[in-house]
Tab-separated table of C-alpha atoms in Angstrom:
chain	number	residue	atom	x	y	z
D	1	MET	CA	164.623	12.668	139.049
D	2	LYS	CA	167.184	12.799	136.034
D	3	LEU	CA	168.108	16.496	135.258
D	4	GLU	CA	167.614	17.709	131.793
D	5	PHE	CA	169.096	20.720	129.514
D	6	PRO	CA	166.246	22.460	127.822
D	7	LYS	CA	165.264	21.283	124.340
D	8	VAL	CA	165.047	24.135	121.748
D	9	LEU	CA	163.143	23.811	118.434
D	10	LEU	CA	164.598	25.665	115.344
D	11	ILE	CA	162.096	26.094	112.406
D	12	ASP	CA	164.129	27.734	109.396
D	13	ASP	CA	164.551	26.380	106.086
D	14	ASP	CA	168.262	28.181	105.548
D	15	GLU	CA	170.245	24.588	105.632
D	16	PRO	CA	173.961	26.720	106.491
D	17	PHE	CA	172.553	28.804	109.488
D	18	SER	CA	170.383	26.108	111.135
D	19	LYS	CA	173.258	23.469	111.119
D	20	ALA	CA	175.698	26.061	112.356
D	21	LEU	CA	173.108	27.427	115.175
D	22	VAL	CA	172.362	24.045	116.295
D	23	ARG	CA	176.167	23.337	116.634
D	24	TRP	CA	176.619	26.365	118.955
D	25	LEU	CA	173.285	25.907	120.729
D	26	SER	CA	174.455	22.014	121.551
D	27	GLU	CA	178.138	23.248	122.876
D	28	LEU	CA	176.130	25.575	125.154
D	29	GLY	CA	174.153	22.484	126.541
D	30	TYR	CA	171.005	22.992	125.058
D	31	ARG	CA	169.066	19.971	122.874
D	32	PRO	CA	168.370	21.524	119.634
D	33	SER	CA	166.176	20.128	116.586
D	34	ILE	CA	165.745	21.273	113.293
D	35	ALA	CA	162.498	21.855	111.013
D	36	PRO	CA	163.025	23.422	107.671
D	37	THR	CA	159.129	23.604	107.059
D	38	ALA	CA	156.159	24.516	109.421
D	39	VAL	CA	154.533	21.175	109.014
D	40	GLU	CA	157.490	19.524	110.136
D	41	GLY	CA	157.718	22.191	113.029
D	42	ILE	CA	154.352	21.909	113.967
D	43	ALA	CA	154.447	18.204	114.159
D	44	LEU	CA	157.493	18.169	116.255
D	45	LEU	CA	155.936	20.755	118.916
D	46	GLU	CA	152.887	18.298	118.899
D	47	GLN	CA	154.979	15.904	120.344
D	48	GLY	CA	156.006	17.766	123.114
D	49	GLY	CA	159.046	18.422	125.372
D	50	PHE	CA	160.375	21.865	123.730
D	51	GLU	CA	160.775	24.673	126.296
D	52	ALA	CA	161.964	27.076	124.123
D	53	LEU	CA	161.138	27.600	119.917
D	54	LEU	CA	163.340	29.667	117.309
D	55	LEU	CA	161.126	31.000	114.763
D	56	ASP	CA	161.656	32.087	110.927
D	57	LEU	CA	159.043	34.257	109.655
D	58	GLN	CA	159.669	33.349	106.134
D	59	LEU	CA	159.190	29.591	105.420
D	60	PRO	CA	158.636	27.445	102.186
D	61	ASP	CA	155.004	26.525	103.319
D	62	GLY	CA	153.640	29.146	105.383
D	63	SER	CA	154.212	32.190	107.621
D	64	GLY	CA	155.860	32.177	111.349
D	65	HIS	CA	153.052	34.352	112.116
D	66	ALA	CA	150.704	31.606	111.529
D	67	ILE	CA	152.797	29.358	113.556
D	68	LEU	CA	152.348	32.112	116.723
D	69	ARG	CA	148.708	32.429	116.065
D	70	GLN	CA	148.515	28.476	116.295
D	71	LEU	CA	150.524	28.327	119.330
D	72	HIS	CA	148.409	31.066	121.167
D	73	ARG	CA	144.969	29.418	119.963
D	74	VAL	CA	146.107	25.947	121.648
D	75	GLY	CA	147.305	27.423	124.585
D	76	MET	CA	151.138	26.197	124.544
D	77	ARG	CA	152.768	28.327	126.102
D	78	VAL	CA	156.527	27.667	124.945
D	79	PRO	CA	158.588	30.844	124.743
D	80	VAL	CA	158.872	31.702	121.094
D	81	ILE	CA	162.180	34.063	119.484
D	82	VAL	CA	161.815	35.019	116.192
D	83	VAL	CA	164.915	35.185	114.144
D	84	SER	CA	164.071	36.364	110.465
D	85	GLY	CA	166.398	38.385	108.063
D	86	THR	CA	163.475	40.650	107.815
D	87	ALA	CA	162.930	43.435	109.957
D	88	GLU	CA	159.998	45.199	108.659
D	89	MET	CA	158.067	47.413	111.325
D	90	ASP	CA	154.892	45.698	110.752
D	91	ASP	CA	156.601	42.293	111.327
D	92	VAL	CA	158.215	43.630	114.622
D	93	VAL	CA	154.689	44.640	115.956
D	94	ARG	CA	152.920	41.884	115.006
D	95	VAL	CA	155.169	39.292	116.602
D	96	TRP	CA	154.832	41.716	119.365
D	97	HIS	CA	151.193	41.221	119.495
D	98	GLU	CA	151.307	37.800	118.823
D	99	ASN	CA	153.023	36.865	122.026
D	100	ALA	CA	156.824	36.323	120.849
D	101	ALA	CA	159.099	36.512	123.829
D	102	ASP	CA	161.859	38.412	121.469
D	103	PHE	CA	162.668	39.361	118.118
D	104	LEU	CA	166.586	39.161	116.719
D	105	ARG	CA	167.253	40.411	113.113
D	106	LYS	CA	169.883	38.428	110.948
D	107	PRO	CA	172.710	39.181	111.350
D	108	PHE	CA	172.411	38.739	115.310
D	109	ARG	CA	175.371	38.447	117.891
D	110	ILE	CA	175.382	35.161	119.534
D	111	GLU	CA	175.700	36.881	122.685
D	112	ASP	CA	172.238	38.663	122.106
D	113	LEU	CA	170.786	35.036	121.135
D	114	ALA	CA	172.120	33.611	124.693
D	115	ALA	CA	170.654	36.489	126.762
D	116	SER	CA	167.394	36.080	125.006
D	117	LEU	CA	166.818	32.528	125.377
D	118	ASP	CA	168.032	33.147	129.504
D	119	ARG	CA	165.353	35.767	129.400
D	120	ALA	CA	162.680	33.664	127.977
D	121	LEU	CA	163.036	30.632	129.747
D	122	GLY	CA	163.716	32.604	133.101
D	123	ARG	CA	160.280	34.360	132.554
D	124	ALA	CA	158.369	31.168	131.793
D	125	LEU	CA	159.715	29.894	134.931
D	126	ARG	CA	158.600	32.988	137.079
D	127	GLU	CA	155.275	33.022	135.212
D	128	ASN	CA	154.188	29.453	135.399
D	129	PRO	CA	156.530	27.794	138.333
D	130	SER	CA	154.118	24.961	138.668
D	131	GLU	CA	151.874	25.140	136.057
D	132	SER	CA	152.273	21.868	133.547
D	133	ARG	CA	152.489	23.424	129.798
D	134	PRO	CA	150.753	21.775	127.028
D	135	SER	CA	153.480	19.216	125.218
D	136	LEU	CA	156.172	20.831	127.425
D	137	ALA	CA	158.464	18.957	129.155
D	138	THR	CA	158.318	19.664	132.686
D	139	ALA	CA	161.600	18.154	133.928
D	140	PRO	CA	163.769	20.564	135.915
D	141	VAL	CA	166.957	22.180	134.131
D	142	ALA	CA	170.022	21.178	135.196
D	143	PRO	CA	172.663	24.045	136.266
D	144	ALA	CA	174.790	25.361	133.794
D	145	PRO	CA	178.501	24.096	133.980
D	146	ALA	CA	181.136	25.940	135.594
D	147	ARG	CA	182.665	28.967	133.487
D	148	ALA	CA	185.716	29.109	131.832
D	149	GLN	CA	188.420	31.051	132.367
D	150	PRO	CA	188.350	34.212	130.111
D	151	ASP	CA	191.588	34.256	127.702
D	152	ALA	CA	192.521	37.374	125.529
D	153	ASP	CA	190.260	36.754	122.883
D	154	ALA	CA	187.085	36.698	125.330
D	155	GLU	CA	186.093	40.016	124.376
D	156	ARG	CA	186.236	39.619	120.490
D	157	ARG	CA	184.715	36.176	120.763
D	158	SER	CA	181.426	37.599	122.599
D	159	HIS	CA	180.896	39.330	119.358
D	160	LEU	CA	180.882	37.182	117.129
D	161	GLU	CA	178.092	37.176	114.838
D	162	VAL	CA	175.339	34.975	113.545
D	163	THR	CA	175.927	35.610	109.976
D	164	ALA	CA	174.822	32.634	108.356
D	165	ALA	CA	171.549	34.378	107.269
D	166	ALA	CA	169.078	34.287	104.292
D	167	GLN	CA	171.739	34.156	101.598
D	168	GLY	CA	173.422	31.144	103.169
D	169	SER	CA	177.050	32.886	103.337
D	170	THR	CA	179.897	30.263	103.299
D	171	ALA	CA	181.953	32.582	105.650
D	172	GLY	CA	179.230	33.381	107.789
D	173	ALA	CA	178.662	29.926	108.626
D	174	LYS	CA	182.043	29.296	109.328
D	175	ASP	CA	182.077	32.006	111.822
D	176	LEU	CA	179.612	30.774	113.400
D	177	ARG	CA	181.271	26.740	113.537
D	178	SER	CA	183.896	28.218	115.308
D	179	ALA	CA	181.907	29.548	117.877
D	180	PRO	CA	181.023	26.721	119.909
D	181	SER	CA	184.797	25.629	120.789
D	182	ALA	CA	185.432	29.265	121.761
D	183	LEU	CA	182.766	29.616	123.970
D	184	ARG	CA	183.163	26.258	125.726
D	185	GLY	CA	181.850	26.332	129.346
D	186	THR	CA	180.204	29.764	128.707
D	187	ALA	CA	176.708	28.544	129.344
D	188	VAL	CA	173.996	31.317	130.116
D	189	PRO	CA	172.344	30.561	133.712
D	190	ARG	CA	168.704	29.583	133.591
D	191	GLY	CA	165.931	30.766	135.251
D	192	GLY	CA	167.036	34.296	135.692
D	193	PRO	CA	168.419	36.133	139.119
D	194	GLY	CA	167.620	34.262	142.370
D	195	THR	CA	167.010	30.761	140.975
D	196	PRO	CA	169.400	27.729	141.788
D	197	ALA	CA	170.976	27.702	138.487
D	198	ALA	CA	171.580	31.458	138.253
D	199	ALA	CA	173.154	30.648	142.005
D	200	ALA	CA	175.248	28.100	140.576
D	201	THR	CA	176.992	30.547	138.109
D	202	ALA	CA	177.428	33.474	140.610
D	203	GLY	CA	181.104	33.980	139.931
D	204	ALA	CA	180.518	34.485	136.468
D	205	ALA	CA	180.105	37.674	134.508
D	206	PRO	CA	176.606	38.651	134.947
D	207	ILE	CA	174.064	38.502	131.719
D	208	PRO	CA	171.821	41.134	130.959
D	209	HIS	CA	168.189	40.575	131.298
D	210	LEU	CA	167.591	43.666	128.852
D	211	ARG	CA	168.542	44.760	125.764
D	212	PRO	CA	171.907	46.968	125.589
D	213	ALA	CA	170.214	50.265	125.554
D	214	ALA	CA	167.757	49.072	128.175
D	215	SER	CA	170.131	47.796	130.440
D	216	LYS	CA	172.016	51.247	130.192
D	217	LEU	CA	168.701	53.260	130.832
D	218	LEU	CA	168.148	51.101	133.828
D	219	GLU	CA	171.758	51.791	135.229
D	220	ARG	CA	171.537	55.632	134.679
D	221	LEU	CA	168.323	55.598	136.300
D	222	LYS	CA	169.528	53.886	139.463
D	223	ALA	CA	172.450	55.901	139.461
D	224	GLY	CA	170.381	59.261	139.123
D	225	THR	CA	172.193	60.211	136.243
D	226	VAL	CA	168.947	60.125	133.933
D	227	ARG	CA	166.259	62.344	135.413
D	228	LEU	CA	162.500	60.970	135.412
D	229	PRO	CA	159.486	63.469	134.236
D	230	ILE	CA	158.392	65.193	137.503
D	231	LEU	CA	154.637	65.647	138.162
D	232	ASP	CA	153.222	68.900	136.703
D	233	PRO	CA	153.071	71.164	140.176
D	234	ARG	CA	149.330	71.970	139.361
D	235	VAL	CA	148.716	68.009	140.005
D	236	ALA	CA	151.383	67.117	142.388
D	237	ARG	CA	149.002	67.178	145.621
D	238	LEU	CA	146.549	64.656	143.759
D	239	PRO	CA	148.449	61.205	144.506
D	240	GLU	CA	148.587	62.126	148.116
D	241	LEU	CA	144.870	62.798	148.017
D	242	LEU	CA	144.067	59.311	146.472
D	243	ARG	CA	146.324	57.708	149.218
D	244	SER	CA	144.424	59.263	151.915
D	245	ASP	CA	141.486	57.812	153.464
D	246	ASN	CA	140.152	61.088	154.758
D	247	TRP	CA	140.520	63.606	152.112
D	248	THR	CA	137.296	65.876	151.162
D	249	LEU	CA	135.611	67.032	147.957
D	250	GLU	CA	136.798	70.712	149.192
D	251	ASP	CA	140.247	69.285	149.078
D	252	LEU	CA	139.671	68.477	145.517
D	253	VAL	CA	138.076	71.557	144.635
D	254	ASN	CA	140.820	73.613	146.052
D	255	THR	CA	143.361	71.840	144.490
D	256	VAL	CA	142.282	71.938	141.005
D	257	THR	CA	140.914	75.639	140.920
D	258	ARG	CA	144.516	77.069	141.752
D	259	ASP	CA	144.756	77.272	137.924
D	260	GLY	CA	142.289	78.666	135.889
D	261	GLY	CA	143.794	76.574	132.706
D	262	LEU	CA	143.348	73.635	134.545
D	263	ALA	CA	139.772	74.116	135.667
D	264	ALA	CA	138.649	75.042	132.320
D	265	GLY	CA	140.134	71.712	130.832
D	266	ILE	CA	138.233	69.784	133.649
D	267	LEU	CA	135.047	71.691	132.657
D	268	ARG	CA	135.557	71.034	129.154
D	269	SER	CA	136.276	67.477	129.430
D	270	ALA	CA	133.488	66.888	131.942
D	271	ASN	CA	130.988	68.204	129.443
D	272	SER	CA	132.105	66.240	126.347
D	273	ALA	CA	130.132	63.849	124.786
D	274	VAL	CA	131.872	60.924	126.626
D	275	LEU	CA	131.401	62.111	130.083
D	276	ALA	CA	128.135	64.470	129.794
D	277	ARG	CA	125.483	63.393	131.940
D	278	GLY	CA	122.576	65.713	131.962
D	279	LYS	CA	122.728	69.181	131.899
D	280	GLU	CA	125.822	71.047	130.877
D	281	LEU	CA	128.102	71.382	134.310
D	282	THR	CA	129.255	75.006	135.342
D	283	SER	CA	131.283	74.607	138.165
D	284	LEU	CA	134.289	72.217	139.433
D	285	ARG	CA	132.015	71.183	142.381
D	286	ASP	CA	129.137	69.948	140.145
D	287	ALA	CA	131.890	68.103	138.126
D	288	CYS	CA	133.242	66.400	141.131
D	289	THR	CA	129.742	65.739	142.716
D	290	ARG	CA	128.198	64.297	139.582
D	291	LEU	CA	131.349	62.604	137.660
D	292	GLY	CA	133.111	61.233	141.076
D	293	SER	CA	136.305	62.507	142.292
D	294	ARG	CA	138.321	59.788	140.973
D	295	ALA	CA	136.992	60.647	137.378
D	296	VAL	CA	137.868	64.494	137.978
D	297	ILE	CA	141.509	63.297	139.026
D	298	ALA	CA	141.732	61.325	135.979
D	299	ILE	CA	140.999	64.209	133.929
D	300	ALA	CA	143.222	66.745	135.598
D	301	PHE	CA	146.108	63.808	135.221
D	302	GLU	CA	145.218	63.624	131.319
D	303	ILE	CA	145.290	67.180	130.741
D	304	THR	CA	148.950	67.805	132.359
D	305	VAL	CA	151.021	64.553	132.204
D	306	LYS	CA	151.034	64.770	128.461
D	307	GLY	CA	153.203	67.942	128.976
D	308	GLN	CA	156.014	65.924	130.922
D	309	PHE	CA	157.108	63.717	128.357
D	310	ALA	CA	159.018	65.536	125.450
D	311	ALA	CA	160.667	63.046	122.379
D	312	PRO	CA	163.830	64.326	121.030
D	313	SER	CA	162.472	64.319	117.551
D	314	GLU	CA	160.566	62.755	114.576
D	315	PRO	CA	158.947	60.196	114.430
D	316	PHE	CA	159.084	59.859	118.246
D	317	ARG	CA	157.322	63.021	118.968
D	318	SER	CA	154.328	61.566	116.613
D	319	ILE	CA	154.894	58.035	118.478
D	320	LEU	CA	154.504	59.916	121.985
D	321	LYS	CA	151.384	61.937	121.033
D	322	SER	CA	149.695	58.899	119.660
D	323	SER	CA	150.469	56.761	122.468
D	324	TRP	CA	148.957	59.391	124.962
D	325	ARG	CA	145.550	59.298	122.733
D	326	ASN	CA	145.369	55.631	123.095
D	327	ALA	CA	145.736	55.874	126.883
D	328	ILE	CA	143.214	58.521	126.991
D	329	VAL	CA	140.632	56.512	125.086
D	330	ALA	CA	141.711	53.278	127.147
D	331	SER	CA	141.324	55.254	130.260
D	332	ARG	CA	137.493	56.415	129.024
D	333	VAL	CA	136.663	52.861	128.081
D	334	ALA	CA	137.657	51.002	131.278
D	335	PRO	CA	134.944	52.437	133.593
D	336	ALA	CA	132.224	51.385	130.870
D	337	LEU	CA	133.562	48.186	130.799
D	338	GLY	CA	133.706	48.209	134.824
D	339	GLU	CA	129.998	49.262	135.197
D	340	MET	CA	128.801	46.588	132.861
D	341	LEU	CA	130.735	44.170	135.272
D	342	ARG	CA	129.654	46.248	138.505
D	343	VAL	CA	133.178	46.692	139.904
D	344	ALA	CA	133.215	48.617	143.157
D	345	GLU	CA	135.183	51.519	141.810
D	346	PRO	CA	134.839	51.723	138.060
D	347	ASP	CA	136.384	55.275	138.070
D	348	GLU	CA	139.525	53.715	139.912
D	349	LEU	CA	139.775	51.595	136.524
D	350	ARG	CA	140.187	54.709	134.475
D	351	LEU	CA	143.207	55.642	136.509
D	352	MET	CA	144.864	52.312	136.082
D	353	ALA	CA	144.188	52.203	131.835
D	354	LEU	CA	145.368	56.194	131.848
D	355	PHE	CA	148.863	54.973	133.151
D	356	HIS	CA	149.130	51.358	132.479
D	357	ASN	CA	151.199	51.981	129.551
D	358	VAL	CA	153.346	55.051	131.139
D	359	GLY	CA	156.606	53.121	130.755
D	360	GLU	CA	156.112	53.169	127.000
D	361	LEU	CA	155.763	56.953	127.035
D	362	LEU	CA	159.328	56.950	129.058
D	363	CYS	CA	160.622	54.811	126.531
D	364	VAL	CA	159.875	56.770	123.688
D	365	CYS	CA	161.336	59.869	125.405
D	366	LEU	CA	164.951	58.494	126.807
D	367	LEU	CA	165.878	55.271	124.730
D	368	PRO	CA	166.847	57.229	121.474
D	369	GLY	CA	169.677	58.698	123.076
D	370	MET	CA	171.036	55.704	125.551
D	371	GLN	CA	173.687	54.373	122.606
D	372	GLY	CA	175.788	57.285	122.415
D	373	GLN	CA	173.984	57.992	118.650
D	374	SER	CA	171.693	60.700	117.667
D	375	ALA	CA	167.829	59.962	118.183
D	376	SER	CA	167.937	60.028	114.015
D	377	THR	CA	169.796	56.678	113.913
D	378	VAL	CA	167.566	54.865	116.077
D	379	THR	CA	165.265	52.445	114.016
D	380	LEU	CA	161.446	51.982	114.825
D	381	GLU	CA	162.532	48.467	114.927
D	382	GLN	CA	164.829	48.887	118.057
D	383	LEU	CA	162.406	51.226	119.754
D	384	ALA	CA	159.658	48.521	119.464
D	385	ALA	CA	162.103	45.895	120.332
D	386	GLU	CA	163.193	47.565	123.439
D	387	ILE	CA	159.875	49.015	124.461
D	388	GLU	CA	158.778	45.381	124.618
D	389	GLY	CA	161.246	44.318	127.019
D	390	MET	CA	161.172	47.004	129.648
D	391	HIS	CA	157.885	49.242	129.570
D	392	GLU	CA	156.473	47.353	132.460
D	393	GLU	CA	159.829	47.917	134.803
D	394	LEU	CA	160.123	51.438	133.556
D	395	GLY	CA	156.365	52.142	134.329
D	396	ALA	CA	156.928	50.673	137.699
D	397	ILE	CA	159.811	52.948	138.363
D	398	LEU	CA	157.950	56.075	137.525
D	399	ALA	CA	154.567	55.245	139.097
D	400	THR	CA	156.696	54.529	142.339
D	401	SER	CA	158.581	58.060	141.432
D	402	TRP	CA	155.098	59.878	141.365
D	403	LYS	CA	153.958	58.140	144.313
D	404	LEU	CA	150.437	56.804	142.547
D	405	PRO	CA	148.412	54.620	144.358
D	406	PRO	CA	149.241	50.839	144.515
D	407	SER	CA	146.416	49.831	142.250
D	408	VAL	CA	148.148	52.080	139.494
D	409	LEU	CA	151.649	50.952	140.580
D	410	ARG	CA	150.464	47.408	140.067
D	411	MET	CA	149.065	48.006	136.775
D	412	ALA	CA	151.792	49.811	135.477
D	413	GLY	CA	154.527	47.125	136.125
D	414	HIS	CA	152.438	44.139	135.996
D	415	HIS	CA	149.655	44.644	133.082
D	416	HIS	CA	150.930	41.827	130.665
D	417	ARG	CA	151.781	39.548	133.540
D	418	PRO	CA	150.349	38.898	137.014
D	419	ALA	CA	151.859	40.667	140.117
D	420	GLN	CA	151.636	37.175	141.961
D	421	HIS	CA	150.511	33.781	141.466
D	422	PRO	CA	147.774	32.647	141.948
D	423	GLU	CA	146.189	36.078	141.160
D	424	PRO	CA	143.624	37.243	143.078
D	425	LYS	CA	140.292	37.651	141.510
D	426	ASP	CA	140.042	41.252	141.481
D	427	GLN	CA	143.272	42.281	140.338
D	428	SER	CA	142.819	39.510	137.362
D	429	THR	CA	139.396	41.382	136.422
D	430	SER	CA	141.258	44.896	137.095
D	431	ARG	CA	144.033	43.510	134.324
D	432	ASN	CA	141.723	42.013	131.759
D	433	LEU	CA	139.768	45.046	131.985
D	434	VAL	CA	142.409	47.629	131.326
D	435	LEU	CA	144.008	45.296	128.662
D	436	ALA	CA	140.408	45.197	126.798
D	437	SER	CA	140.419	48.875	126.837
D	438	TRP	CA	143.471	49.084	125.612
D	439	ALA	CA	142.727	46.656	122.822
D	440	ILE	CA	139.296	48.603	121.848
D	441	ALA	CA	141.548	51.873	121.416
D	442	LEU	CA	143.552	49.966	119.239
D	443	ARG	CA	140.752	48.692	117.079
D	444	ALA	CA	138.872	52.008	116.918
D	445	GLY	CA	141.769	53.401	115.264
D	446	PHE	CA	143.979	54.747	118.005
D	447	THR	CA	147.185	53.168	117.262
D	448	TYR	CA	150.569	54.724	118.091
D	449	LEU	CA	153.507	52.648	116.247
D	450	PRO	CA	153.941	52.673	112.460
D	451	GLY	CA	152.182	49.591	110.863
D	452	GLN	CA	150.529	48.780	114.085
D	453	GLU	CA	147.795	46.310	113.731
D	454	ALA	CA	144.492	46.480	116.105
D	455	VAL	CA	144.482	43.595	118.528
D	456	ASP	CA	141.607	41.533	119.269
D	457	PRO	CA	140.081	42.575	122.574
D	458	GLY	CA	138.196	39.156	122.437
D	459	GLU	CA	140.707	37.228	124.674
D	460	PHE	CA	140.279	39.742	127.397
D	461	LEU	CA	136.654	40.404	127.262
D	462	ASN	CA	136.406	36.259	127.367
D	463	GLU	CA	138.098	36.238	130.414
D	464	LEU	CA	135.509	38.610	131.887
D	465	GLY	CA	132.375	36.816	130.485
D	466	LEU	CA	131.896	39.737	127.775
D	467	THR	CA	131.754	39.246	124.255
D	468	GLN	CA	132.290	41.834	121.174
D	469	GLN	CA	128.513	42.230	121.128
D	470	HIS	CA	128.156	43.494	125.002
D	471	VAL	CA	130.835	46.329	124.021
D	472	SER	CA	129.373	47.355	120.334
D	473	HIS	CA	128.166	50.437	121.464
D	474	VAL	CA	131.403	51.215	123.276
D	475	TYR	CA	132.619	51.522	119.540
D	476	ASP	CA	130.015	54.005	118.280
D	477	ALA	CA	130.498	56.383	121.542
D	478	ILE	CA	134.185	56.390	120.747
D	479	LYS	CA	133.527	58.153	117.450
D	480	THR	CA	131.986	60.971	119.190
D	481	TRP	CA	135.014	61.706	121.591
D	482	SER	CA	137.323	64.896	121.510
D	483	VAL	CA	140.729	63.697	122.330
D	484	GLU	CA	143.055	66.593	122.550
D	485	THR	CA	146.518	65.880	123.282
């Protein structure tokens, strides 16, 4: 079978920028095409064969957001990298939830685009190793050419910027046009680590799979120079109880009664409108008996975990607080959905939903200081982009450190993408339940990023055989809940 390099489509009406970028992509071995309008771009996509899309948001005849929504609607799973001269927080959050693979603001460094393409193509290969995608070529990708030997100007050239942006700067376009010959032979390995293409370039310098701050954070975590939050001592034994098959009600009661404040908080939560069933509970033993031990454990985590995360300053502190509120609401919605579907352990879903986005909390706490700058200089745009790229990996690291149950660990590390292919039915159900609960919390007003829009839970509900009508009473119940953080 003939091997081919990936076809990449650029939808952008900025002619100087487009021509310069296409020239550079060609030199790296990609097969690029240009569409200056949304209509032309959609027509080319419908012809099929493209394995990545570079998309501007502001087009003369439409919006890039509309194209993203249309791709999702028809099931075309081509990775989309948004390249835009505008980077309002609303745009960043919207493309994130419209399933874009990445967001690059013009002007951007060519090395950032190269890494982003590598990441997007590798992710698509990992998630769909044998699946035929609508209107996409299925021919294997050829190995990257051998890397040229570095020269004295290599470092300078690696930081060349793509500066032919919205103004059509002549100087910017000239800089980019000079890049291909300078970078000849430095093609990015396709498919990520462990793939044949990556192995073919084993002697080359590694290409980062995350943004700079994310890469630095992971390096420091692995080196032990950045400390992870630790579990509150009051609940440190709870993960052990969850992993054990022979723990008793007495073990749980003894654990949570050691702290009066924690015991009072559990009873207060158990008697709230969302959890109260019948007469008011007056003892922890009654709470454990009536609500279920896993629900009580979730309440204990709900009360204590928030205190283990501290953001350096505003607006990160507010984001952190709002994110945890979203997690609490999602954790209360999840078992309700589970009961509708008659899952075996609906209260286990509560823990999964509570911790599924714990990696986002870690990002908000640690990322602002990762680039040698004060937290005040880290933009919300940067934070959102870093979160999108790494929160699952960070969530898995933290869940492992805290020794949380395997189901919670899997959800923290793989809620947007399955942990294995094919995904077992029970895991697929749990994942869609948690994502539906998160989306319902957003729609109920529990957003956490500035300008964040509600996500339609319909996609996840449909996977579960549910409709919006099935969950209408959940929104009414949420209005009565007291969510303390």
